[in-house]
Short mmCIF file of C-alpha atoms in Angstrom, two decimals:
data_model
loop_
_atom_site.label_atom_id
_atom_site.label_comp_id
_atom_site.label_asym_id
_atom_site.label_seq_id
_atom_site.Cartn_x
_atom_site.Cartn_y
_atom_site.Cartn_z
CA UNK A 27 0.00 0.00 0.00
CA UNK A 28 1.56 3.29 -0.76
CA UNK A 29 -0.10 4.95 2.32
CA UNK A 30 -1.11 4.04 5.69
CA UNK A 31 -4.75 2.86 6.01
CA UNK A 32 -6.76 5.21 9.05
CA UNK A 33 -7.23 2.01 10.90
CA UNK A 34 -9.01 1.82 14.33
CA UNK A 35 -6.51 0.82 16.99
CA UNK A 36 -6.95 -0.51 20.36
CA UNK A 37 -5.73 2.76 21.94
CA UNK A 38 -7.86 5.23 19.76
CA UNK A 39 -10.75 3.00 21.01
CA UNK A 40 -9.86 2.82 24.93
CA UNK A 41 -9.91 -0.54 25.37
CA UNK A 42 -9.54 -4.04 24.30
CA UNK A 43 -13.38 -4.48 24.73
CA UNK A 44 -14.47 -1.58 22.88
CA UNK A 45 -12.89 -2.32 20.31
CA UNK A 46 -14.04 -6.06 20.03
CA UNK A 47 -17.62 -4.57 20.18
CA UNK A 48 -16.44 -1.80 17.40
CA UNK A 49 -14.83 -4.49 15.19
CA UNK A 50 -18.08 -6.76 15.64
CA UNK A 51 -19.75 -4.14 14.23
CA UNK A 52 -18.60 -3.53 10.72
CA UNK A 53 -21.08 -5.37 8.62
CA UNK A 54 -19.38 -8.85 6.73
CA UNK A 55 -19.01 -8.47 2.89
CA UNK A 56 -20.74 -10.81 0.73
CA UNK A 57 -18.69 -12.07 -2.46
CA UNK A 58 -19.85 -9.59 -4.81
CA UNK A 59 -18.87 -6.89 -2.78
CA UNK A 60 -15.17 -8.14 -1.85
CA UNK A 61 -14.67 -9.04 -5.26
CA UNK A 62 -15.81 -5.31 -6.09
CA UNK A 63 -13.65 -3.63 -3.23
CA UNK A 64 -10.55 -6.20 -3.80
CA UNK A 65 -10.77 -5.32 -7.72
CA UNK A 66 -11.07 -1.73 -7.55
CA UNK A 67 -7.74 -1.54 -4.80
CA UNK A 68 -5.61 -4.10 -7.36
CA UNK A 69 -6.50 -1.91 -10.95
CA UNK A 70 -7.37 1.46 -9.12
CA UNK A 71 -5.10 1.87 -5.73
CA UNK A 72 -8.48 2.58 -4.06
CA UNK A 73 -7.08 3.03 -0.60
CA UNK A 74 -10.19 3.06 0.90
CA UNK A 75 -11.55 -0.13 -1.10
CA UNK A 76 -8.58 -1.28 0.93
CA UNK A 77 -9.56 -0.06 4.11
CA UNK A 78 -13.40 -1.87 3.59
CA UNK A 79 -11.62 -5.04 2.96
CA UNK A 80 -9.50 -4.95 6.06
CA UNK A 81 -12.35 -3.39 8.58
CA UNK A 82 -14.78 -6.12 7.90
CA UNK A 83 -12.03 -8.64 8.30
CA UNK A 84 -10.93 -7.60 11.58
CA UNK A 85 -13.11 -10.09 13.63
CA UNK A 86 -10.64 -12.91 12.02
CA UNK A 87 -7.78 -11.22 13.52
CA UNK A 88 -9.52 -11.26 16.94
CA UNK A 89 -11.02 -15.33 16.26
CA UNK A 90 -7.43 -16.12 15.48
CA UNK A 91 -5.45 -14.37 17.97
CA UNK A 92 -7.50 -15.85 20.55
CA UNK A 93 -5.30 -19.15 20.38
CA UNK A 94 -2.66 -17.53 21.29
CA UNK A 95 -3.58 -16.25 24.71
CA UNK A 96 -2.04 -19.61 26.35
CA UNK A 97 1.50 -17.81 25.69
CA UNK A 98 1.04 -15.17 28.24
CA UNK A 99 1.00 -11.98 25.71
CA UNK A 100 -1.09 -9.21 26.06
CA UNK A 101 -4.11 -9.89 23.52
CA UNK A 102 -4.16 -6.58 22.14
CA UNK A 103 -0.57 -6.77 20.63
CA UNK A 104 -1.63 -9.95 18.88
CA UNK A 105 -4.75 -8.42 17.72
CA UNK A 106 -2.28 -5.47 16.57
CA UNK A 107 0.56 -8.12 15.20
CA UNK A 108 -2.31 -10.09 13.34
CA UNK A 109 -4.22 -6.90 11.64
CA UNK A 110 -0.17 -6.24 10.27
CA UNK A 111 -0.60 -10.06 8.56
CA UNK A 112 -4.28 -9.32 7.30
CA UNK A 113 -2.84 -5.60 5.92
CA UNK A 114 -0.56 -7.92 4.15
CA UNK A 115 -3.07 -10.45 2.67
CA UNK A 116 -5.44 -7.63 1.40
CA UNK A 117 -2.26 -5.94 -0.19
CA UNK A 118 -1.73 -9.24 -2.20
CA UNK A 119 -4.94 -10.86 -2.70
CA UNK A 120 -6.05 -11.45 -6.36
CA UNK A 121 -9.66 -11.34 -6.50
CA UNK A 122 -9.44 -13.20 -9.79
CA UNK A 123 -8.46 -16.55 -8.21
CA UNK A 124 -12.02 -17.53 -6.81
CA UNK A 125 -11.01 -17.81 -3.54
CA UNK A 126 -12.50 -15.70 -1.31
CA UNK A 127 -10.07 -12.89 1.17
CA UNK A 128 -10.53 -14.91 4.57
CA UNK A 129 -9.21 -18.11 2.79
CA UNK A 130 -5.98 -15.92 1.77
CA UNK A 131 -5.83 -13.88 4.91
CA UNK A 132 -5.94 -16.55 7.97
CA UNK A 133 -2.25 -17.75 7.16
CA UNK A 134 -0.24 -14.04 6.49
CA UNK A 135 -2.88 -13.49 9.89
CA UNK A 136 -1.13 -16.56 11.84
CA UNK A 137 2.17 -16.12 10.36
CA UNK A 138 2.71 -12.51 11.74
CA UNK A 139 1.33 -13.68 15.15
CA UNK A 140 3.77 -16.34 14.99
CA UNK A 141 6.51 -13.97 14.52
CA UNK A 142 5.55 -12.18 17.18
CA UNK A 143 5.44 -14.68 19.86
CA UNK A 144 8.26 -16.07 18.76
CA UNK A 145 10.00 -12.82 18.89
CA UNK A 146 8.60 -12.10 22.46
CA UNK A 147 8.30 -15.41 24.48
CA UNK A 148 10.15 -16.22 26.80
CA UNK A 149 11.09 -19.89 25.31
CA UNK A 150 12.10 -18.55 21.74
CA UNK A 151 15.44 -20.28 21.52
CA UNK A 152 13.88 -23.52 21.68
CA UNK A 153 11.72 -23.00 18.75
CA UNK A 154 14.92 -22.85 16.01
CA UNK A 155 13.87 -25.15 13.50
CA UNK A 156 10.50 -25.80 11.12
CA UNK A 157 9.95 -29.00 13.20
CA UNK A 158 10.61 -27.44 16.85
CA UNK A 159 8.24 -24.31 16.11
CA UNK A 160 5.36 -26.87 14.63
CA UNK A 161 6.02 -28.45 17.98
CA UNK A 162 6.05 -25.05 19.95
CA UNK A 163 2.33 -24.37 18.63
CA UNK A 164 0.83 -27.30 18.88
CA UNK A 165 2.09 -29.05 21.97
CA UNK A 166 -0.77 -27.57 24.17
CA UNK A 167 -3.33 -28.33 21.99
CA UNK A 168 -2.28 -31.99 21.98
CA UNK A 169 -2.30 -32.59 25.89
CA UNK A 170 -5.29 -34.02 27.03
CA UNK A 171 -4.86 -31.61 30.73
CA UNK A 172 -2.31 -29.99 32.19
CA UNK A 173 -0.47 -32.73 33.81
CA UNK A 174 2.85 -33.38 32.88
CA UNK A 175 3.08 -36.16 29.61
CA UNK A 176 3.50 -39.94 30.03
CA UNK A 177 5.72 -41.96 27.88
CA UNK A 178 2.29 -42.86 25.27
CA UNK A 179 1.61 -39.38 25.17
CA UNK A 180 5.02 -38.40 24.59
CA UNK A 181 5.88 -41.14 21.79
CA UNK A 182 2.75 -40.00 20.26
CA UNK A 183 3.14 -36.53 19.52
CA UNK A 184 6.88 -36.90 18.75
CA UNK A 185 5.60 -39.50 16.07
CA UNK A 186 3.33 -36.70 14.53
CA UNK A 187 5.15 -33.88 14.58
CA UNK A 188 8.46 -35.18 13.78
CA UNK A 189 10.47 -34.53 16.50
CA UNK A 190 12.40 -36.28 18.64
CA UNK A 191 10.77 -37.71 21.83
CA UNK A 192 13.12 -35.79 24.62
CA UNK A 193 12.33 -32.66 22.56
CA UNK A 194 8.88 -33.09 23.38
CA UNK A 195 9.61 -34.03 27.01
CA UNK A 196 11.82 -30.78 27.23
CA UNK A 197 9.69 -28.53 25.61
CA UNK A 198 6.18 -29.53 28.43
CA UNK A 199 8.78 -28.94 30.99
CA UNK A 200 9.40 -25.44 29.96
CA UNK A 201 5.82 -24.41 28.64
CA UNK A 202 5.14 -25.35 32.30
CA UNK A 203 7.44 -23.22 33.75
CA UNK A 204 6.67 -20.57 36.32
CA UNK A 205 8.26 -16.99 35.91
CA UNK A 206 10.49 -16.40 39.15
CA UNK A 207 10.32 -12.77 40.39
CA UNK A 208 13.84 -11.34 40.75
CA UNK A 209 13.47 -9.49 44.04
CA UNK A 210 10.93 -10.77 46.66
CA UNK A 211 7.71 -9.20 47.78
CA UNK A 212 7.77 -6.15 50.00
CA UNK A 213 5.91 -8.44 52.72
CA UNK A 214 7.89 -11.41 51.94
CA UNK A 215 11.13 -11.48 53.19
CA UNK A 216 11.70 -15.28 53.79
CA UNK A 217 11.13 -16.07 49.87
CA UNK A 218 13.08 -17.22 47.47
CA UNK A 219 14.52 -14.93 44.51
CA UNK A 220 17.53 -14.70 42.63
CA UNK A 221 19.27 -11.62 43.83
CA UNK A 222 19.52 -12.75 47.60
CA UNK A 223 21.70 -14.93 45.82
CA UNK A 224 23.86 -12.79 43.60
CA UNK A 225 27.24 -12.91 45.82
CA UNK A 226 29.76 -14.96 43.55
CA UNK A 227 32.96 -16.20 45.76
CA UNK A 228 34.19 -18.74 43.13
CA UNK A 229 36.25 -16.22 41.88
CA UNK A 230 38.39 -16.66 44.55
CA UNK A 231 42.24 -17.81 44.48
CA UNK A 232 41.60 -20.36 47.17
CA UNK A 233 38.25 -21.64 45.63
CA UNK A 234 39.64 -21.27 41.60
CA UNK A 235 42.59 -23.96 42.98
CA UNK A 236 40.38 -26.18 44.81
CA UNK A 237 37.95 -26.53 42.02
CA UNK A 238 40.71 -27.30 39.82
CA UNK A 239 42.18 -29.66 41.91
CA UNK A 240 38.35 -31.18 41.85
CA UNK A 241 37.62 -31.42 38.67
CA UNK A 242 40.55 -33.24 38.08
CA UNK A 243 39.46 -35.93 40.51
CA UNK A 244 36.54 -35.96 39.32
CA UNK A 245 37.85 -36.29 35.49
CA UNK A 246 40.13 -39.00 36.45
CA UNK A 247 37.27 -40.85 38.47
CA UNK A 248 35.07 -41.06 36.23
CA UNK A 249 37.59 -42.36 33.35
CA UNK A 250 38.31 -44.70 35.83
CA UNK A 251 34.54 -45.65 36.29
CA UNK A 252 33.81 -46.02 32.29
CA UNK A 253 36.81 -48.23 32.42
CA UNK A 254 35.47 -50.60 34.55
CA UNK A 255 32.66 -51.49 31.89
CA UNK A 256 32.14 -53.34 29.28
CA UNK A 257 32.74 -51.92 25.71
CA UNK A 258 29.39 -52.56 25.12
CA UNK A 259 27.89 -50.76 28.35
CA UNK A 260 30.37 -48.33 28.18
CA UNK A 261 29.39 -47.38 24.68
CA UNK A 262 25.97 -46.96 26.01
CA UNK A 263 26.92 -44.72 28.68
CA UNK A 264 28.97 -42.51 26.40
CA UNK A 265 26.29 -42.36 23.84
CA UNK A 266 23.41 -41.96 25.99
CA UNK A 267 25.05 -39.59 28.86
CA UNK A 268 29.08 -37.86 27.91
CA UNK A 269 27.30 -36.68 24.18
CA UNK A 270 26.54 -32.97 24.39
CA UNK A 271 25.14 -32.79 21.12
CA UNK A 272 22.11 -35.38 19.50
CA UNK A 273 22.88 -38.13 22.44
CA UNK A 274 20.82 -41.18 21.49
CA UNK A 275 18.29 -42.72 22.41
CA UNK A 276 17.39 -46.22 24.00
CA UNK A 277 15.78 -47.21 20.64
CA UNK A 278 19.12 -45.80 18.56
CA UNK A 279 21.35 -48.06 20.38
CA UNK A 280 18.73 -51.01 20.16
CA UNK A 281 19.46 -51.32 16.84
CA UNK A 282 22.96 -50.59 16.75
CA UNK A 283 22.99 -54.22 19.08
CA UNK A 284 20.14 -55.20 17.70
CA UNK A 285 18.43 -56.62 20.80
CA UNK A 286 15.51 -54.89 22.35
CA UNK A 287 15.28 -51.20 23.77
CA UNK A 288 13.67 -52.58 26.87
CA UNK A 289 17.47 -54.69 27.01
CA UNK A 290 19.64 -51.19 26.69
CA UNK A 291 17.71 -50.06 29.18
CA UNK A 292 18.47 -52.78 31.46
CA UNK A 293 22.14 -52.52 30.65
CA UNK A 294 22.37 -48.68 31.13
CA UNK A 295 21.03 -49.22 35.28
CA UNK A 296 23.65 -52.00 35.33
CA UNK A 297 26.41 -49.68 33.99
CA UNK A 298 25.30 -46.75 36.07
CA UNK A 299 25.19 -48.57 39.59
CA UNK A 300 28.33 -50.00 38.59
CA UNK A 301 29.92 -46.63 38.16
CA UNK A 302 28.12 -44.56 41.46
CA UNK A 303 29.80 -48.02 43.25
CA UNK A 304 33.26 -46.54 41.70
CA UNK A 305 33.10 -43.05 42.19
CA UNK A 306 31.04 -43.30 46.09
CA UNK A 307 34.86 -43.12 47.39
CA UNK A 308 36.06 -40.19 45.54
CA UNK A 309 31.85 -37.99 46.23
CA UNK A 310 32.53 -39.31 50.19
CA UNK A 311 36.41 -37.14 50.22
CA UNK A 312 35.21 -34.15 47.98
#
């Protein structure tokens, strides 16, 4: 558009309510009409064909941002983010297709807001890839409550969307995270908050030496513990536990042995209680 459209905003209105009412107001256009408005903006630059086409769309923005709410942003900046995406659609809808402007304008609607949240949230570094932000909308909508996911559940959803299942574990964990407040309560002064905390003495000459001196036992311990295994169990152990990156999972290493995952699994408690029994000296002197 090669001006900006007078558009009623949430502000100009006073509130979020008003201007729900306002929006739910502006009569719907039947095809004929949209196909009029949408033709005359395309050949003429009718501006205000444009701003018809947008007004009497703006109860989608509100239907759609309403599935959003669940990621703690205010509603009226999605409302605001999602008229952006439906200023978009109008701009490129092409009334000569047959397909009528909500049909276009839902997905530049939902991809704005998902821009936005993504942008804003709290958890956006999880979402980095097409798979992990498919899996960042939709996990909610796939729990059955709000209790944390069981194995089925989480098997099932990884299965669907294409993601691994610890991805799906981690990302529940965090969408069920609390906020912590960084300083506590004026009538609170026995709660917990991160800057009671804030004192750092590990930078310390005395405290720098002794951690070196226990990470070193603690590096030499634990080689000594993997040691004590098995290659096989102690290729487990690596792969499932001293991997930073893409460790693998019970059903990888099932088929790398080709016995059962239910079997690794077995092996891996073995391995582990084998190693605590190694290392129990070294935890009981540090």
């Amino acid at each position: 558009m090669t001006q900006a459209l007078a558009l009623p905003t949430i502000s100009a209105v006073g509130s979020i309510d008003a201007y729900i009412q306002a929006a739910r107001q502006v009569p719907m256009l039947t095809e004929e009409q949209e196909f009029a408005l949408a033709t005359r903006f395309r050949e003429e630059s009718d501006l205000d064909a444009a701003r018809q086409l947008v007004l009497s769309h703006l109860r989608l923005v509100i239907s759609v941002s309403r599935g959003y709410l669940g990621y703690g942003l205010p509603h009226a900046d999605l409302i605001q983010e999602g008229n952006i995406g439906l200023m978009k659609a109008v701009k490129r809808f092409d009334p000569g297709r047959g397909v009528r402007l909500v049909s276009f304008a839902i997905h530049w609607i939902k991809a704005e807001i998902h821009e936005y949240v993504l942008k804003n949230w709290r958890m956006v570094k999880l979402a980095t890839t097409k798979a992990q932000r498919k899996l960042f909308f939709n996990l909610r909508s796939m729990k059955a409550n709000r209790d944390a996911l069981g194995p089925v559940q989480v098997a099932d959803i990884a299965q669907r969307l294409n993601v691994k299942a610890d991805e799906v574990m981690e990302m529940d964990t965090r969408l069920s995270g609390h906020d912590t407040a960084f300083d506590a309560q004026a009538d609170d002064d026995e709660a917990f908050v991160p800057a009671a905390y804030l004192a750092d003495h590990s930078s310390e000459p005395v405290h720098v030496l002794e951690g070196r001196a226990r990470d070193r036992l603690h590096s030499d311990g634990l080689q000594n513990a993997l040691g004590s295994l098995d290659p096989r169990s102690r290729r487990i152990v690596e792969a499932r536990w001293l991997t930073e990156e893409n460790p693998a999972t019970l059903h990888d290493l099932a088929g790398e042995f080709s016995v059962s995952a239910e079997r690794i699994r077995q092996i891996e408690v073995k391995a582990m209680q084998k190693m605590r029994a190694n290392l129990a000296p070294l935890v009981a002197n540090t």
